[in-house]
């Protein structure tokens, strides 16, 4: 297991903040945009039923306070024991298990959603297919496998990645590649949408993002498929 994120247990937010400072936007802004998108996706897919969710490579669990209202149960997993210790301390409502994304500490077909946010680009490319296939393994038929990743075609994203010390190993993948990995893992109804196009969460900006979501413009994208 690669536990290199152990070193960022206390400084994770500071490093992210430094790498995106040029944008004038806070890390919370980026987290809220992801949670907003997931809220819409879950509502469309599961209706009023709150899904249970496994967050693969959850790190220090910064997204978890925003996921809590969307899910019935939240389990986070990561190779970094120190990140999980911090996540446990900050998010007593969630459960955390140490584990590797290619061999998840979860039974087959045991959750409604497997999510990996900004994780695949830290996984060696040769392992991407098995990483996504294992996410699909743990999702019940009809559930969702969801990847959120940096858009390599966005210059601001490229700059943030270049400035981030824990992204030195990052191999970015575009939405097309992410969709192919989901399809290869056996997911159906595979889709993707770019997010984080405008530097504001105003309703007009979210509407614009939705209309332009198929163009590779936003800073990140969400790719998902049905298990
Ligand atoms: C950039 S952080 C993202 C953390 C969190 N998902 C977020 O969006 O804030 C990447 C995380 O992926 C974890 N990670 C990398 N490779 C992994 C693997 N093979 N299995 C599980 N976690 C992994 C790292 O330890 C780190 O915590």
Short mmCIF file of C-alpha atoms and ligand atoms in Angstrom, two decimals, residues 2 5 12 27 31 34 55-59 62 77-80 83 99-102 117-119 121-123 131 166-167, ligand 1:
data_model
loop_
_atom_site.label_atom_id
_atom_site.label_comp_id
_atom_site.label_asym_id
_atom_site.label_seq_id
_atom_site.Cartn_x
_atom_site.Cartn_y
_atom_site.Cartn_z
CA UNK A 2 1.16 3.53 -0.72
CA UNK A 5 -0.66 10.88 2.13
CA UNK A 12 -3.85 18.60 3.56
CA UNK A 27 -11.36 24.60 -1.15
CA UNK A 31 -16.17 20.67 -2.27
CA UNK A 34 -19.06 18.31 -6.01
CA UNK A 55 -15.88 6.71 -0.49
CA UNK A 56 -12.72 5.16 -1.93
CA UNK A 57 -9.55 7.17 -1.23
CA UNK A 58 -11.49 9.45 1.10
CA UNK A 59 -8.35 11.03 2.58
CA UNK A 62 -13.15 16.76 3.95
CA UNK A 77 -11.59 3.90 2.94
CA UNK A 78 -8.01 4.90 2.16
CA UNK A 79 -4.50 3.50 2.08
CA UNK A 80 -3.36 6.30 4.39
CA UNK A 83 -5.58 10.44 6.90
CA UNK A 99 -7.71 -0.51 2.51
CA UNK A 100 -6.42 -0.39 -1.02
CA UNK A 101 -8.66 0.66 -3.87
CA UNK A 102 -7.88 -2.47 -5.89
CA UNK A 117 -12.87 11.73 -5.76
CA UNK A 118 -9.49 12.84 -7.09
CA UNK A 119 -8.01 9.41 -6.43
CA UNK A 121 -4.87 10.13 -10.88
CA UNK A 122 -2.77 8.88 -7.91
CA UNK A 123 -3.16 5.24 -8.93
CA UNK A 131 -9.31 -0.15 -9.38
CA UNK A 166 1.15 15.69 -3.29
CA UNK A 167 0.27 15.75 -7.00
C1 LIG B 1 -5.97 13.96 -3.47
S1 LIG B 1 -6.45 12.89 -2.16
C2 LIG B 1 -8.22 12.99 -2.31
C3 LIG B 1 -8.89 12.75 -1.00
C4 LIG B 1 -10.42 12.89 -1.04
N1 LIG B 1 -11.02 11.92 -1.93
C5 LIG B 1 -10.81 14.29 -1.45
O1 LIG B 1 -11.32 14.46 -2.56
O2 LIG B 1 -10.59 15.20 -0.65
C6 LIG B 1 -6.13 11.27 -2.81
C7 LIG B 1 -6.35 10.17 -1.77
O3 LIG B 1 -6.34 8.91 -2.44
C8 LIG B 1 -5.68 7.98 -1.61
N2 LIG B 1 -5.25 6.85 -2.44
C9 LIG B 1 -4.30 6.84 -3.41
N3 LIG B 1 -4.20 5.62 -3.95
C10 LIG B 1 -5.14 4.84 -3.34
C11 LIG B 1 -5.53 3.47 -3.47
N4 LIG B 1 -4.95 2.64 -4.34
N5 LIG B 1 -6.52 3.02 -2.67
C12 LIG B 1 -7.11 3.83 -1.76
N6 LIG B 1 -6.77 5.13 -1.59
C13 LIG B 1 -5.80 5.63 -2.37
C14 LIG B 1 -4.57 8.77 -0.97
O4 LIG B 1 -4.04 8.15 0.18
C15 LIG B 1 -5.27 10.09 -0.69
O5 LIG B 1 -5.85 10.12 0.58
#
